[in-house]
mmCIF file of C-alpha atoms in Angstrom:
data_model
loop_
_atom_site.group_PDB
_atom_site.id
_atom_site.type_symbol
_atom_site.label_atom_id
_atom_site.label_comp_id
_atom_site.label_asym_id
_atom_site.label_seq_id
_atom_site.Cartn_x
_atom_site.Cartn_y
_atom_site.Cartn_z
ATOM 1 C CA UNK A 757 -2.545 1.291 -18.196
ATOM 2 C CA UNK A 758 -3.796 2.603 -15.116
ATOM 3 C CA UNK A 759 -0.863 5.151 -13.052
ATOM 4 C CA UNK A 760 -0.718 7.458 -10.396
ATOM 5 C CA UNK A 761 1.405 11.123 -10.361
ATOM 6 C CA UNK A 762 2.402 12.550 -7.104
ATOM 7 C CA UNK A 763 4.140 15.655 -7.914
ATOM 8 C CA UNK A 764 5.740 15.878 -4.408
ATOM 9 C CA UNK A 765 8.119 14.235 -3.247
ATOM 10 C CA UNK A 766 8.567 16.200 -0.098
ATOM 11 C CA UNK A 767 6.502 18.851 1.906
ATOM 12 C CA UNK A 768 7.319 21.379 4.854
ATOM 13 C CA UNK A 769 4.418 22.374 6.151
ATOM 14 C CA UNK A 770 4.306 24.293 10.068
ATOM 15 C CA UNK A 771 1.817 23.085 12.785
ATOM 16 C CA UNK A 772 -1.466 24.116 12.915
ATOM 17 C CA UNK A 773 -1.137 25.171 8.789
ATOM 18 C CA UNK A 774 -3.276 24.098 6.058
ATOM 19 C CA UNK A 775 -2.285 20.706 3.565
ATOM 20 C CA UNK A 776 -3.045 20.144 0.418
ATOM 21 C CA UNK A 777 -1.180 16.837 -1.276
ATOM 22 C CA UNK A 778 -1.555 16.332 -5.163
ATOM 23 C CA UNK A 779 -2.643 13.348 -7.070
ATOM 24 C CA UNK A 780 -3.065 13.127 -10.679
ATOM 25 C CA UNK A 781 -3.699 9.898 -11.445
ATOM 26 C CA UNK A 782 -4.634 7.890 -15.053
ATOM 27 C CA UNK A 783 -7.257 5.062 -15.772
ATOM 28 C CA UNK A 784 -9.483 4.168 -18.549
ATOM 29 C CA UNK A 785 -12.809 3.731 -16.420
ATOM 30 C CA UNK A 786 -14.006 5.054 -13.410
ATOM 31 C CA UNK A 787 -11.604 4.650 -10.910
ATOM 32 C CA UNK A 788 -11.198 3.750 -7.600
ATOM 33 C CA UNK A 789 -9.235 5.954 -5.632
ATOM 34 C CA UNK A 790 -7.684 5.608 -2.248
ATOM 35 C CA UNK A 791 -4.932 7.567 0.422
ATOM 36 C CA UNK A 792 -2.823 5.797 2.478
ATOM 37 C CA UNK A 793 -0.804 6.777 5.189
ATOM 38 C CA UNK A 794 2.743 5.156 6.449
ATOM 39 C CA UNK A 795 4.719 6.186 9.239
ATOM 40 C CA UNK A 796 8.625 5.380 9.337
ATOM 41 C CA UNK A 797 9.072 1.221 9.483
ATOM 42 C CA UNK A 798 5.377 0.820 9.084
ATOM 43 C CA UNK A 799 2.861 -0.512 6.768
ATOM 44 C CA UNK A 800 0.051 1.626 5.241
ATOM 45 C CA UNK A 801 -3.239 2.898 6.901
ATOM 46 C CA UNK A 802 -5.882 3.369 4.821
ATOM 47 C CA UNK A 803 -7.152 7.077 5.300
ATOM 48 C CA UNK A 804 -9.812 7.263 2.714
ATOM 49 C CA UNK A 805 -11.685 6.348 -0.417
ATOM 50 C CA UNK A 806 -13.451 7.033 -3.218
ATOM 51 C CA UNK A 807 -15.279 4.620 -5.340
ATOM 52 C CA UNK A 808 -18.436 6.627 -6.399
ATOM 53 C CA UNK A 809 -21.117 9.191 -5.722
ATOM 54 C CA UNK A 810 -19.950 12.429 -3.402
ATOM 55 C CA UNK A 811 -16.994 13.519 -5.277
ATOM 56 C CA UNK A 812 -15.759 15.125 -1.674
ATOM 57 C CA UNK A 813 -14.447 12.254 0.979
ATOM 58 C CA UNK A 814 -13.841 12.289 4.632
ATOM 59 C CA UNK A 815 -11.483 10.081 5.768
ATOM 60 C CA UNK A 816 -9.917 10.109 9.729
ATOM 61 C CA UNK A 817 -7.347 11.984 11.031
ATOM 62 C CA UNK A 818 -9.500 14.793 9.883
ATOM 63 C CA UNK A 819 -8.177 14.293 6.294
ATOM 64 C CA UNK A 820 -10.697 15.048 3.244
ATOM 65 C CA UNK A 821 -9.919 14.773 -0.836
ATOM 66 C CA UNK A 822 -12.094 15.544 -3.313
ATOM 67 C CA UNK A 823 -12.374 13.812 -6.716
ATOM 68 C CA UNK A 824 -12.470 16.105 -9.954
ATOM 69 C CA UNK A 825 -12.543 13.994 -13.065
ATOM 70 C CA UNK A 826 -12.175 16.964 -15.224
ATOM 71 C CA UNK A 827 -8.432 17.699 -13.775
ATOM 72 C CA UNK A 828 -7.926 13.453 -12.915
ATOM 73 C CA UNK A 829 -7.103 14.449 -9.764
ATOM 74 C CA UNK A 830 -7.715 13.277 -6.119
ATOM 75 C CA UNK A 831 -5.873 15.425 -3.689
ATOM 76 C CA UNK A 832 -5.667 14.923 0.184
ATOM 77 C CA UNK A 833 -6.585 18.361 2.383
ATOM 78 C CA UNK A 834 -6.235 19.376 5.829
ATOM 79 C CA UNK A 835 -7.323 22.281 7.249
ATOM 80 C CA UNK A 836 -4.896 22.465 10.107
ATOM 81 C CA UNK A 837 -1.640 19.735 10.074
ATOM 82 C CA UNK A 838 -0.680 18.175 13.673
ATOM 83 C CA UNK A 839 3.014 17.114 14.350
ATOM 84 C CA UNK A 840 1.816 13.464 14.216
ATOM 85 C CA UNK A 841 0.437 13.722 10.410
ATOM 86 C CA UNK A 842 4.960 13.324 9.797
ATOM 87 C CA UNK A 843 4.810 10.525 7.105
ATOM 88 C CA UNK A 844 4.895 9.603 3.698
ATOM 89 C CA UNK A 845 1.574 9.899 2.074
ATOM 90 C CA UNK A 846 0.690 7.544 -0.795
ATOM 91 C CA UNK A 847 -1.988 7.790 -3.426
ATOM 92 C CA UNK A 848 -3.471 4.499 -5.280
ATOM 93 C CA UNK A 849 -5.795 3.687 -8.334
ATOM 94 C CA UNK A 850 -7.472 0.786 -9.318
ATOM 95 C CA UNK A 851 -9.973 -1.144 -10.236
ATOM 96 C CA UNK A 852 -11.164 -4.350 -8.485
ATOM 97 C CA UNK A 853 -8.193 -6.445 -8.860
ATOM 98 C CA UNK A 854 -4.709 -4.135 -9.194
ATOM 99 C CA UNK A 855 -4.031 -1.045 -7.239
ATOM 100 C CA UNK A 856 -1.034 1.214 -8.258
ATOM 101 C CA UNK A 857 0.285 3.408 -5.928
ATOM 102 C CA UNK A 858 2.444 6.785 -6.342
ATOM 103 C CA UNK A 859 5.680 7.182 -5.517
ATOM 104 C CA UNK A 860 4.550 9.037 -2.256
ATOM 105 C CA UNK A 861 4.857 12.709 -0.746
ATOM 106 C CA UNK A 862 6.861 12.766 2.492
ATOM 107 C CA UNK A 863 5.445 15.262 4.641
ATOM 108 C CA UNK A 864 7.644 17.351 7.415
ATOM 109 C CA UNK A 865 6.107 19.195 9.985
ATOM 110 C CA UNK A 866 7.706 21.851 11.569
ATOM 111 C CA UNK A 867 6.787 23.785 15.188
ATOM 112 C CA UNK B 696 -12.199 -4.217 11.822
ATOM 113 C CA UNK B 697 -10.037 -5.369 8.866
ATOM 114 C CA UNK B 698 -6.799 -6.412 10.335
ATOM 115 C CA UNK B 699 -3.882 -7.859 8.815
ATOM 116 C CA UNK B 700 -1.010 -8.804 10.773
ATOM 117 C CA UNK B 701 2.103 -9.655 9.276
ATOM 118 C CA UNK B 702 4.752 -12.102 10.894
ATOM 119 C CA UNK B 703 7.876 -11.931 11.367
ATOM 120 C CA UNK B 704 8.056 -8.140 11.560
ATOM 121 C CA UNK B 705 11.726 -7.661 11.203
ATOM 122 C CA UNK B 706 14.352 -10.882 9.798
ATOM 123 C CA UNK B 707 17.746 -11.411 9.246
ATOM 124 C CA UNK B 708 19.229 -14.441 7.355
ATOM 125 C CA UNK B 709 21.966 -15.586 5.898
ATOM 126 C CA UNK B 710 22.582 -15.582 1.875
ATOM 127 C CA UNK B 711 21.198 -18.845 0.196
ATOM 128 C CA UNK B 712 18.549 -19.580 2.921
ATOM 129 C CA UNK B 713 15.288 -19.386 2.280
ATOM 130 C CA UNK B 714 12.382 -17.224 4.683
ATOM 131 C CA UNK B 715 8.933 -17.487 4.925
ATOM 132 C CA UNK B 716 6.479 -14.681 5.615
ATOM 133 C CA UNK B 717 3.189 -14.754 7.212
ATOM 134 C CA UNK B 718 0.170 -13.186 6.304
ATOM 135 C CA UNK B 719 -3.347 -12.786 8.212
ATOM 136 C CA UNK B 720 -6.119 -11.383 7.978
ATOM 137 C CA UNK B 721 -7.622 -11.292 11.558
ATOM 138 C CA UNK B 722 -11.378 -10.592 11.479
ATOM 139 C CA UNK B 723 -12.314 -11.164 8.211
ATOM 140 C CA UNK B 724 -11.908 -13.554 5.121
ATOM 141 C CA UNK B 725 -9.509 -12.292 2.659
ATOM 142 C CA UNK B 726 -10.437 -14.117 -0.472
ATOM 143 C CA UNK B 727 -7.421 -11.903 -2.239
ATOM 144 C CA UNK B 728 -4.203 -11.069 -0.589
ATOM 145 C CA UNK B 729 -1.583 -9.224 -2.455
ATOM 146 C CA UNK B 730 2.148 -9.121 -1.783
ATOM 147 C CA UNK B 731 4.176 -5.795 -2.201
ATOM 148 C CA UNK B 732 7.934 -4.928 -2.059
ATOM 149 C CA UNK B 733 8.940 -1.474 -1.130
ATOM 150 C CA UNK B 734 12.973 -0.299 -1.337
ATOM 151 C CA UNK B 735 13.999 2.508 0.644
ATOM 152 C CA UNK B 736 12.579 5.706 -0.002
ATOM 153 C CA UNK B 737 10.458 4.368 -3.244
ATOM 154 C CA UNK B 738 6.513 3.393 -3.730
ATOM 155 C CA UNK B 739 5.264 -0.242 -3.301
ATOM 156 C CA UNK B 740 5.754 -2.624 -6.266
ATOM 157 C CA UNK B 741 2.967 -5.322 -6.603
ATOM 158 C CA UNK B 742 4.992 -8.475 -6.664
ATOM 159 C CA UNK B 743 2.161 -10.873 -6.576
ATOM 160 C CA UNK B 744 -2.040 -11.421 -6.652
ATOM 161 C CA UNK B 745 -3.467 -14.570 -4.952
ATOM 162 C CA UNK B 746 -6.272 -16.091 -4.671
ATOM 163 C CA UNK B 747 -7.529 -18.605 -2.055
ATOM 164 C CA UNK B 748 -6.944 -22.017 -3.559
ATOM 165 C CA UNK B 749 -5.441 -20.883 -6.856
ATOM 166 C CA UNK B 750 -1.906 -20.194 -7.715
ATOM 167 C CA UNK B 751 -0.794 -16.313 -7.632
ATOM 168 C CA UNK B 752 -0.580 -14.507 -10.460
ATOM 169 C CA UNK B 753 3.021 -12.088 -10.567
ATOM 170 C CA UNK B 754 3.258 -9.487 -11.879
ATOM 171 C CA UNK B 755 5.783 -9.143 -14.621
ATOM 172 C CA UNK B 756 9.768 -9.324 -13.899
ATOM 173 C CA UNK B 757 8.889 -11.359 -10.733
ATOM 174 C CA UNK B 758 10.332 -14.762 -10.330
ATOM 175 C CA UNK B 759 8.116 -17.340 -9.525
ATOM 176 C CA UNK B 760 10.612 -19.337 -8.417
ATOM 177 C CA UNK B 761 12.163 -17.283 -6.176
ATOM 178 C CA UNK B 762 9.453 -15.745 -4.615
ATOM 179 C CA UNK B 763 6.901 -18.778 -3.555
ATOM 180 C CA UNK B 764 3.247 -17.342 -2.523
ATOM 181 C CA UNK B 765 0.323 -19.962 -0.901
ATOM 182 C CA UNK B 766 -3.337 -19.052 -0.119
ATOM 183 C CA UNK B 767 -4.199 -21.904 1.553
ATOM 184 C CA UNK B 768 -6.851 -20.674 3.166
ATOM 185 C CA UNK B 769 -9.363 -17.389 3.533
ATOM 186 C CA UNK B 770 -6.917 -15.769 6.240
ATOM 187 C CA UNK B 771 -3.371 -16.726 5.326
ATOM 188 C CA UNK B 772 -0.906 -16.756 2.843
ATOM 189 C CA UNK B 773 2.838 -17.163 3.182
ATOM 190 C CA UNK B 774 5.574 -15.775 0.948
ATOM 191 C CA UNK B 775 8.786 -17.794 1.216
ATOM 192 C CA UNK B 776 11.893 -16.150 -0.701
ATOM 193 C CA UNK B 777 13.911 -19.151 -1.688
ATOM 194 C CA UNK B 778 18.093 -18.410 -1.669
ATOM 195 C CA UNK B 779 17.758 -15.503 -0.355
ATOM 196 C CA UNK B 780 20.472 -13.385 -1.676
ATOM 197 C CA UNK B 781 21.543 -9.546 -0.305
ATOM 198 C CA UNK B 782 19.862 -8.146 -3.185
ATOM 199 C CA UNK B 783 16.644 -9.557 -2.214
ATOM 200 C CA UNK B 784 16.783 -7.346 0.912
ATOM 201 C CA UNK B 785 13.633 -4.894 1.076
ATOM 202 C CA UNK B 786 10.693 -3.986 3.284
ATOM 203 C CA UNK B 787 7.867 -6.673 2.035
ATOM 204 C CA UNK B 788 4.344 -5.797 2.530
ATOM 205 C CA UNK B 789 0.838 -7.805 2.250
ATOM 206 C CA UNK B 790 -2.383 -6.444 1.628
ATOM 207 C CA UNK B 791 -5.737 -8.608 2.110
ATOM 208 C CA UNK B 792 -9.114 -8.027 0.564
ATOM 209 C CA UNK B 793 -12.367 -9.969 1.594
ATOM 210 C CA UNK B 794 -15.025 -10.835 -1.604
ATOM 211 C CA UNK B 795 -18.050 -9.315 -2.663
ATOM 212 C CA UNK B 796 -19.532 -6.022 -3.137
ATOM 213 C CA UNK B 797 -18.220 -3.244 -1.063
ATOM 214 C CA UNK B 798 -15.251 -5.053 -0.188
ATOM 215 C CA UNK B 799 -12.591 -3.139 -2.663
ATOM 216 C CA UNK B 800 -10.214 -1.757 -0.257
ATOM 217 C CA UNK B 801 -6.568 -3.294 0.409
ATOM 218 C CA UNK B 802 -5.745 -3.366 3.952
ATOM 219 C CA UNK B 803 -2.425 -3.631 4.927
ATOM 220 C CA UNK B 804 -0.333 -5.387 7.263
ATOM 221 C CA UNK B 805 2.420 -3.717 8.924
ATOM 222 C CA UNK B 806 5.649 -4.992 6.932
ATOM 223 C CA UNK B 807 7.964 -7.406 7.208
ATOM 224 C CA UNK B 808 12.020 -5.969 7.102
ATOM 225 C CA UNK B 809 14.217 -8.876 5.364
ATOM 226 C CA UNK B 810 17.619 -8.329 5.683
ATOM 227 C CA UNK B 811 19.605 -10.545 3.575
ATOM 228 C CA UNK B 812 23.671 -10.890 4.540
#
């Protein structure tokens, strides 16, 4: 069964700092990975992907993660957080037909 | 590109009615379309898979009956919660996908808020 482990349920991180968002996920086959974004009330943006080749990802926003199938994990990096990256941060695995998402990181950004 | 709109955004009915939620996909064909419930402060639970022209698949613990899907067509389908009850209350989501290769990715709609009283 394919799941998906966010470790963090919240994050305080101040403007203009670094991110980093974990995501440990589990499937049997290659996987396709994705991070979405949701603001309060909203549905989900998509901010990137990975489905094969370069294992490092640029999505918008300026958001990159980078796929290491040695550690099954697919975490979402920033090199410097804005006040309007506030949300809750969801990563997903699947395959063609079912994507599972994590249980999300809300992320607090502070001046 | 790859729009989905979701309508209504925000509902309020009374226990024992029954609501229907639209779907869309705007600019492309969604030959998939996926229906997700999300309670407060939690992840989204697939409720549902359809396919255009062939009766969703649920996922397990999800009543059928209860929760009616249609893919009538390659940019719409409609969840109707039948007897709505307060319980069934939760932030319900849609996701579309078009077919063939490259097209993997879910895109969302915005949410619907049901409100059950």
């Amino acid at each position: 069964a394919q799941s998906v482990t966010q470790p963090d349920i919240h994050i305080t991180v101040s403007e203009g700092a670094s991110l980093e968002l974990r995501c440990n996920y589990s499937y049997g086959a290659t996987p396709y990975l994705f991070w979405y974004v949701q603001s309060p009330g909203q549905g989900l943006q998509l901010l990137l992907k990975y489905f094969s080749g370069d294992t490092l990802v640029q999505g918008i926003k300026g958001f990159e993660a980078e796929f290491k199938r040695s550690q099954s994990s697919f975490n979402l990096r920033k090199p410097s957080v804005h006040w309007s990256d506030a949300a809750e941060y969801f990563c997903a695995v699947g395959g063609y037909q079912k994507v599972t998402f994590g249980t999300g990181t809300k992320l607090q950004v502070i001046p | 590109g790859a729009v989905v709109s979701q309508h209504p955004s925000r509902v309020i009915c009374k226990s024992g009615t029954s609501v229907k939620i639209e779907c869309r996909s705007l600019d492309f064909q969604a030959t998939t379309m996926f229906w997700y419930r999300q309670f407060p402060k939690q992840s989204l639970m697939l409720m549902a898979t359809s396919n255009e022209g062939s009766k969703a698949t649920y996922e397990q613990g999800v009543e059928k009956d209860k929760f009616l899907i249609n893919h009538a067509s390659l940019t719409l389908s409609t969840l109707t919660v039948t007897s709505a009850h307060p319980e069934d209350s939760s932030f319900y989501i849609c996701s579309a996908r078009g077919g063939g290769v490259g097209t993997d990715t879910q895109y969302f709609g915005p949410g619907t808020r049901l409100t059950v009283l």
